[in-house]
Amino acid sequence: MAGVGGGNDFQWCFSQVKGAIDEDVAEADIISTVEFNYSGDLLATGDKGGRVVIFQREQESKNRPHSRGEYNVYSTFQSHEPEFDYLKSLEIEEKINKIRWLPQQNAAHSLLSTNDKTIKLWKISERDKKAEGYNLKEEDGRLRDPFRITSLRVPVLQPMDLMVEASPRRIFANAHTYHINSISVNSDHETYLSADDLRINLWHLEITDRSFNIVDIKPANMEELTEVITAAECHPNQCNVFVYSSSKGTIRLCDMRAAALCDRHTKFFEEPEDPSSRSFFSEIISSISDVKFSHSGRYMMTRDYLSVKVWDLNMENRPVETYQVHEYLRSKLCSLYENDCIFDKFECCWNGTDSAIMTGSYNNFFRMFDRNTRRDITLEASRESSKPRGILKPRKVCTGGKRKKDEISVDSLDFNKKILHTAWHPKENVIAVAATNNLYIFQDKMN
Amino acid sequence: MFPKGTKRKFSDGEEIPDENPADIKVMSSYNLQRQSLLDMSLIKLQLCHMLVEPNLCRSVLIANTVRQIQEEMTQDGSWTIMAEALNSNQSPSDRLVATEILCRPSPKDQDEEKPFSDISYEGCDSVSCHSEEVVDDSLCEPSSEAPTYLPSSIGTWDKEDQKENSEEESEEDSKPEEQVFGTFEIKNPTATPDPALDELFSDVDTSYYDLDTMLTGMQSSPKMGPYDLLDSLSSHSPSSISSNSGCRPDLNELDHIMEIIVGS
């Protein structure tokens, strides 16, 4: 379905871009997470300023049957505020690290948003009716004089302009000493896990004053610390299974039925290192920045600095597929270490059918790989290449030799323009790409 | 072929086969780059954004890199030279220029052509303003025997630098150690143990200037490891507060610094 090779059968086009156009980007506006909900009708973004913006897809209008619905702002709210930890004399950033939607159970929508220390459950509900005709008060709220009331009436519901309200329903705090990097809702829809650098906790969505610690890799002597947890996720259909990745490029799959504390993994995934490519940076570039199960639950995907790997859960000793994202950076690792780019944490995502995967790169480039055809494509999220409904032109990085027209050389790449967060609609070919403070939405060309 | 004013290391009469100077240059350039990587890593560990807690993952990865370099240097014997220089308690150097460059948050202000910021590798030149580009190639390549290196990695060095560095190789080894620990010592007000002075300053809290505190970014808890920052005042480590003795910097401090880096 999702052919990415740029052939006749499939092409991506620009749909929308959200965010300011100025060159001067306010730090607070930098998007730090992007997530579609289960139906794909809602798209949530979190930013460094602690705000959450939710976009909703408009219903397809009968006037323009061929145009897919556009995403427009549905709700904006301040999820987290900056805090100060007085005990340690350190600030706690309000940056939203992750947003995860909860399955919808009634008319309201719920999501979990987290910063470094605190997770919050937000309920977003609509109000489009108001009651009029109260007995004891006027329409403007003033109390009516009781002696003036001569008859009783039943208040009637009248339509009003749609109001979307977000309210924090649960606050899950004080459970993480280290910085939270992941949250993941369990398939039982009752529990979720949160992971920081050294520990993973299991929560019940209704209970905020305690959580179970299920993984703890903190050494007794902190000076012996050599490995941290970088990401964690619950299995999409087995509620007892979850995985977590580490800074050493390993993934551990744990079964919560085996023990209360899952320090001993059930499965251990690691690709043996290629001795011919070992360097001082080998460990750093092997550090996994994101791990995502496929929708089917049969595979999982990991992102390290230079590549994306697809693992079969039944095979621990090596991935079944490896895709190079930007191999041309391998010779630049020293410079990337110096300017800290080597520590950038890129995310990755599956499409709805698990036939394609997507991840970001530098220079506002992002890459898509088709697992069936083995074709890949590099696209750019920029204002210049974004004409309304314009088809995106594939980009190419020139690694050496003569630079062809339209190619960009490695040394000209802008390493400040990094695409760390991308999301794919769960059912359709619609993608959301966060480029610093702008959110780009692309969709497939309608014929 | 050689620039003016630089001495030739080998005697004029000798016939030198083509490979040997190349090998020696490659080896020394590898050592120098490895040393600069070590310096850079230590400085990265030291530079903590004091307002927000440092990123633990990043610190762990950098510390592991430092450990890896140290292990390799121990294997080929370069580490002992560093340790000796350390024990002789050399005076602080002026490595601050490089530190300043590395402090730059992002390479925003660079030209488009060179998006990477340059490390300033002074070599014997103490306070130089021009920065030379460090060669990434050999460091990114496997750390196997020298002869397998591609000659192109040498060509990218500035020619003057190359000669200067290869000819004063033995001096280079001692300079980097000062440079490595110079940044730590430079902030140390009472480097030489002096009982009278110590008494005078006994109530001064020098914990800020400990290597430990620099590594962790904490201002008020001395004697902690690199990762104890986040743990220090929590209930998980009750011992950290009580181990408050011996804030005073002395030669044992340097051993302690070595221990942390070595991770022994």
Tab-separated table of N, CA, C and O in Angstrom, chain A residues 197-260:
chain	number	residue	atom	x	y	z
A	197	ASP	N	16.138	6.989	33.183
A	197	ASP	CA	17.441	6.469	32.797
A	197	ASP	C	17.787	5.153	33.472
A	197	ASP	O	18.555	4.356	32.921
A	198	LEU	N	17.269	4.941	34.669
A	198	LEU	CA	17.702	3.750	35.393
A	198	LEU	C	16.557	2.859	35.871
A	198	LEU	O	16.801	1.739	36.304
A	199	ARG	N	15.346	3.358	35.816
A	199	ARG	CA	14.236	2.570	36.372
A	199	ARG	C	13.006	2.634	35.480
A	199	ARG	O	12.785	3.599	34.754
A	200	ILE	N	12.209	1.580	35.600
A	200	ILE	CA	10.913	1.577	34.914
A	200	ILE	C	9.844	1.296	35.958
A	200	ILE	O	9.978	0.373	36.770
A	201	ASN	N	8.786	2.098	35.917
A	201	ASN	CA	7.682	1.949	36.869
A	201	ASN	C	6.401	1.592	36.138
A	201	ASN	O	6.160	2.036	35.012
A	202	LEU	N	5.578	0.811	36.806
A	202	LEU	CA	4.275	0.442	36.262
A	202	LEU	C	3.207	1.134	37.092
A	202	LEU	O	3.203	1.040	38.319
A	203	TRP	N	2.317	1.816	36.414
A	203	TRP	CA	1.263	2.563	37.092
A	203	TRP	C	-0.095	1.992	36.729
A	203	TRP	O	-0.293	1.465	35.640
A	204	HIS	N	-1.037	2.261	37.639
A	204	HIS	CA	-2.446	2.063	37.288
A	204	HIS	C	-2.997	3.445	36.974
A	204	HIS	O	-2.711	4.402	37.681
A	205	LEU	N	-3.770	3.537	35.931
A	205	LEU	CA	-4.234	4.852	35.488
A	205	LEU	C	-5.092	5.566	36.528
A	205	LEU	O	-5.212	6.781	36.509
A	206	GLU	N	-5.668	4.784	37.431
A	206	GLU	CA	-6.535	5.422	38.426
A	206	GLU	C	-5.796	5.805	39.698
A	206	GLU	O	-6.317	6.545	40.520
A	207	ILE	N	-4.607	5.266	39.871
A	207	ILE	CA	-3.916	5.427	41.156
A	207	ILE	C	-2.662	6.271	40.971
A	207	ILE	O	-1.760	5.911	40.212
A	208	THR	N	-2.626	7.379	41.668
A	208	THR	CA	-1.508	8.297	41.468
A	208	THR	C	-0.500	8.287	42.600
A	208	THR	O	0.587	8.822	42.446
A	209	ASP	N	-0.873	7.723	43.740
A	209	ASP	CA	0.059	7.854	44.862
A	209	ASP	C	1.029	6.693	44.990
A	209	ASP	O	1.852	6.676	45.885
A	210	ARG	N	0.909	5.725	44.121
A	210	ARG	CA	1.968	4.726	44.112
A	210	ARG	C	2.114	4.058	42.770
A	210	ARG	O	1.201	4.036	41.967
A	211	SER	N	3.313	3.515	42.537
A	211	SER	CA	3.561	2.773	41.309
A	211	SER	C	4.498	1.626	41.647
A	211	SER	O	5.183	1.656	42.672
A	212	PHE	N	4.519	0.631	40.819
A	212	PHE	CA	5.399	-0.509	41.029
A	212	PHE	C	6.676	-0.310	40.233
A	212	PHE	O	6.635	-0.004	39.045
A	213	ASN	N	7.792	-0.530	40.869
A	213	ASN	CA	9.049	-0.493	40.147
A	213	ASN	C	9.276	-1.871	39.536
A	213	ASN	O	9.318	-2.868	40.259
A	214	ILE	N	9.395	-1.949	38.229
A	214	ILE	CA	9.551	-3.255	37.602
A	214	ILE	C	10.937	-3.489	36.999
A	214	ILE	O	11.310	-4.623	36.709
A	215	VAL	N	11.685	-2.434	36.787
A	215	VAL	CA	13.064	-2.611	36.339
A	215	VAL	C	13.911	-1.591	37.076
A	215	VAL	O	13.529	-0.419	37.171
A	216	ASP	N	15.057	-2.046	37.560
A	216	ASP	CA	15.964	-1.134	38.246
A	216	ASP	C	17.379	-1.544	37.890
A	216	ASP	O	17.855	-2.584	38.322
A	217	ILE	N	18.051	-0.709	37.105
A	217	ILE	CA	19.416	-1.072	36.716
A	217	ILE	C	20.445	-0.184	37.386
A	217	ILE	O	21.598	-0.119	36.963
A	218	LYS	N	20.022	0.488	38.436
A	218	LYS	CA	20.968	1.361	39.124
A	218	LYS	C	21.958	0.493	39.891
A	218	LYS	O	21.561	-0.354	40.672
A	219	PRO	N	23.249	0.723	39.676
A	219	PRO	CA	24.240	-0.061	40.431
A	219	PRO	C	24.350	0.460	41.855
A	219	PRO	O	24.033	1.616	42.116
A	220	ALA	N	24.817	-0.382	42.744
A	220	ALA	CA	24.966	0.036	44.137
A	220	ALA	C	25.937	1.203	44.229
A	220	ALA	O	25.728	2.156	44.976
A	221	ASN	N	26.975	1.128	43.446
A	221	ASN	CA	27.938	2.216	43.400
A	221	ASN	C	27.777	2.936	42.074
A	221	ASN	O	28.044	2.369	41.011
A	222	MET	N	27.333	4.171	42.130
A	222	MET	CA	27.050	4.886	40.889
A	222	MET	C	28.278	5.032	39.996
A	222	MET	O	28.141	5.241	38.800
A	223	GLU	N	29.437	4.921	40.583
A	223	GLU	CA	30.627	5.041	39.746
A	223	GLU	C	30.796	3.861	38.812
A	223	GLU	O	31.577	3.916	37.865
A	224	GLU	N	30.050	2.797	39.078
A	224	GLU	CA	30.120	1.645	38.192
A	224	GLU	C	29.116	1.725	37.063
A	224	GLU	O	28.995	0.793	36.273
A	225	LEU	N	28.399	2.812	36.985
A	225	LEU	CA	27.352	2.918	35.970
A	225	LEU	C	27.958	3.031	34.585
A	225	LEU	O	28.780	3.904	34.319
A	226	THR	N	27.548	2.139	33.692
A	226	THR	CA	28.044	2.225	32.323
A	226	THR	C	26.918	2.143	31.295
A	226	THR	O	27.160	2.266	30.110
A	227	GLU	N	25.703	1.907	31.761
A	227	GLU	CA	24.619	1.699	30.811
A	227	GLU	C	23.340	2.310	31.377
A	227	GLU	O	23.083	2.201	32.576
A	228	VAL	N	22.555	2.944	30.513
A	228	VAL	CA	21.282	3.514	30.964
A	228	VAL	C	20.160	3.025	30.058
A	228	VAL	O	20.392	2.563	28.946
A	229	ILE	N	18.942	3.190	30.563
A	229	ILE	CA	17.757	2.849	29.774
A	229	ILE	C	17.459	4.033	28.872
A	229	ILE	O	17.456	5.181	29.319
A	230	THR	N	17.212	3.773	27.619
A	230	THR	CA	16.966	4.879	26.699
A	230	THR	C	15.522	4.951	26.211
A	230	THR	O	15.048	6.017	25.841
A	231	ALA	N	14.818	3.823	26.176
A	231	ALA	CA	13.421	3.833	25.724
A	231	ALA	C	12.747	2.554	26.205
A	231	ALA	O	13.411	1.550	26.485
A	232	ALA	N	11.420	2.607	26.309
A	232	ALA	CA	10.671	1.416	26.733
A	232	ALA	C	9.297	1.458	26.085
A	232	ALA	O	8.750	2.532	25.826
A	233	GLU	N	8.735	0.273	25.845
A	233	GLU	CA	7.401	0.236	25.271
A	233	GLU	C	6.685	-1.050	25.653
A	233	GLU	O	7.308	-2.115	25.759
A	234	CYS	N	5.380	-0.941	25.833
A	234	CYS	CA	4.554	-2.118	26.108
A	234	CYS	C	4.239	-2.810	24.785
A	234	CYS	O	4.069	-2.169	23.743
A	235	HIS	N	4.091	-4.127	24.857
A	235	HIS	CA	3.706	-4.868	23.669
A	235	HIS	C	2.283	-4.478	23.269
A	235	HIS	O	1.439	-4.288	24.126
A	236	PRO	N	1.986	-4.385	21.979
A	236	PRO	CA	0.661	-3.921	21.566
A	236	PRO	C	-0.493	-4.859	21.888
A	236	PRO	O	-1.624	-4.403	22.011
A	237	ASN	N	-0.245	-6.152	22.007
A	237	ASN	CA	-1.364	-7.008	22.406
A	237	ASN	C	-1.113	-7.922	23.599
A	237	ASN	O	-2.056	-8.406	24.194
A	238	GLN	N	0.117	-8.133	23.964
A	238	GLN	CA	0.369	-8.953	25.155
A	238	GLN	C	0.634	-8.045	26.338
A	238	GLN	O	1.687	-7.428	26.437
A	239	CYS	N	-0.321	-7.980	27.232
A	239	CYS	CA	-0.227	-6.989	28.304
A	239	CYS	C	0.827	-7.322	29.352
A	239	CYS	O	1.071	-6.520	30.243
A	240	ASN	N	1.424	-8.497	29.277
A	240	ASN	CA	2.460	-8.845	30.244
A	240	ASN	C	3.867	-8.603	29.703
A	240	ASN	O	4.851	-8.809	30.409
A	241	VAL	N	3.969	-8.186	28.457
A	241	VAL	CA	5.280	-8.067	27.811
A	241	VAL	C	5.624	-6.609	27.551
A	241	VAL	O	4.775	-5.821	27.133
A	242	PHE	N	6.874	-6.265	27.805
A	242	PHE	CA	7.361	-4.944	27.421
A	242	PHE	C	8.833	-5.071	27.064
A	242	PHE	O	9.470	-6.086	27.369
A	243	VAL	N	9.358	-4.065	26.382
A	243	VAL	CA	10.783	-4.056	26.039
A	243	VAL	C	11.407	-2.748	26.513
A	243	VAL	O	10.712	-1.736	26.650
A	244	TYR	N	12.700	-2.798	26.753
A	244	TYR	CA	13.425	-1.555	26.975
A	244	TYR	C	14.795	-1.647	26.315
A	244	TYR	O	15.405	-2.712	26.270
A	245	SER	N	15.227	-0.499	25.820
A	245	SER	CA	16.496	-0.433	25.101
A	245	SER	C	17.523	0.279	25.965
A	245	SER	O	17.171	0.972	26.920
A	246	SER	N	18.792	0.102	25.602
A	246	SER	CA	19.856	0.697	26.425
A	246	SER	C	20.823	1.507	25.585
A	246	SER	O	20.802	1.473	24.353
A	247	SER	N	21.692	2.196	26.290
A	247	SER	CA	22.698	3.025	25.630
A	247	SER	C	23.815	2.186	25.034
A	247	SER	O	24.681	2.706	24.349
A	248	LYS	N	23.797	0.886	25.284
A	248	LYS	CA	24.811	0.027	24.686
A	248	LYS	C	24.277	-0.719	23.465
A	248	LYS	O	24.896	-1.666	22.985
A	249	GLY	N	23.110	-0.332	23.004
A	249	GLY	CA	22.579	-0.946	21.793
A	249	GLY	C	21.905	-2.278	22.010
A	249	GLY	O	21.768	-3.062	21.068
A	250	THR	N	21.461	-2.536	23.226
A	250	THR	CA	20.794	-3.813	23.492
A	250	THR	C	19.319	-3.565	23.799
A	250	THR	O	18.944	-2.477	24.238
A	251	ILE	N	18.516	-4.584	23.554
A	251	ILE	CA	17.088	-4.498	23.888
A	251	ILE	C	16.747	-5.707	24.744
A	251	ILE	O	17.136	-6.836	24.437
A	252	ARG	N	16.022	-5.462	25.811
A	252	ARG	CA	15.600	-6.561	26.682
A	252	ARG	C	14.086	-6.653	26.657
A	252	ARG	O	13.390	-5.641	26.823
A	253	LEU	N	13.611	-7.846	26.465
A	253	LEU	CA	12.171	-8.083	26.498
A	253	LEU	C	11.877	-8.750	27.827
A	253	LEU	O	12.552	-9.706	28.212
A	254	CYS	N	10.886	-8.241	28.530
A	254	CYS	CA	10.578	-8.766	29.855
A	254	CYS	C	9.136	-9.209	29.929
A	254	CYS	O	8.253	-8.632	29.291
A	255	ASP	N	8.924	-10.225	30.737
A	255	ASP	CA	7.580	-10.756	30.956
A	255	ASP	C	7.221	-10.493	32.409
A	255	ASP	O	7.889	-10.984	33.314
A	256	MET	N	6.171	-9.725	32.610
A	256	MET	CA	5.819	-9.347	33.980
A	256	MET	C	5.225	-10.497	34.775
A	256	MET	O	5.023	-10.366	35.980
A	257	ARG	N	4.928	-11.590	34.101
A	257	ARG	CA	4.427	-12.740	34.858
A	257	ARG	C	5.560	-13.497	35.522
A	257	ARG	O	5.336	-14.274	36.441
A	258	ALA	N	6.770	-13.294	35.035
A	258	ALA	CA	7.889	-14.101	35.536
A	258	ALA	C	8.274	-13.709	36.956
A	258	ALA	O	8.567	-14.552	37.782
A	259	ALA	N	8.285	-12.406	37.215
A	259	ALA	CA	8.685	-11.952	38.539
A	259	ALA	C	8.174	-10.548	38.749
A	259	ALA	O	7.856	-9.843	37.788
A	260	ALA	N	8.129	-10.142	40.004
A	260	ALA	CA	7.661	-8.778	40.279
A	260	ALA	C	8.684	-7.766	39.792
A	260	ALA	O	8.340	-6.728	39.237
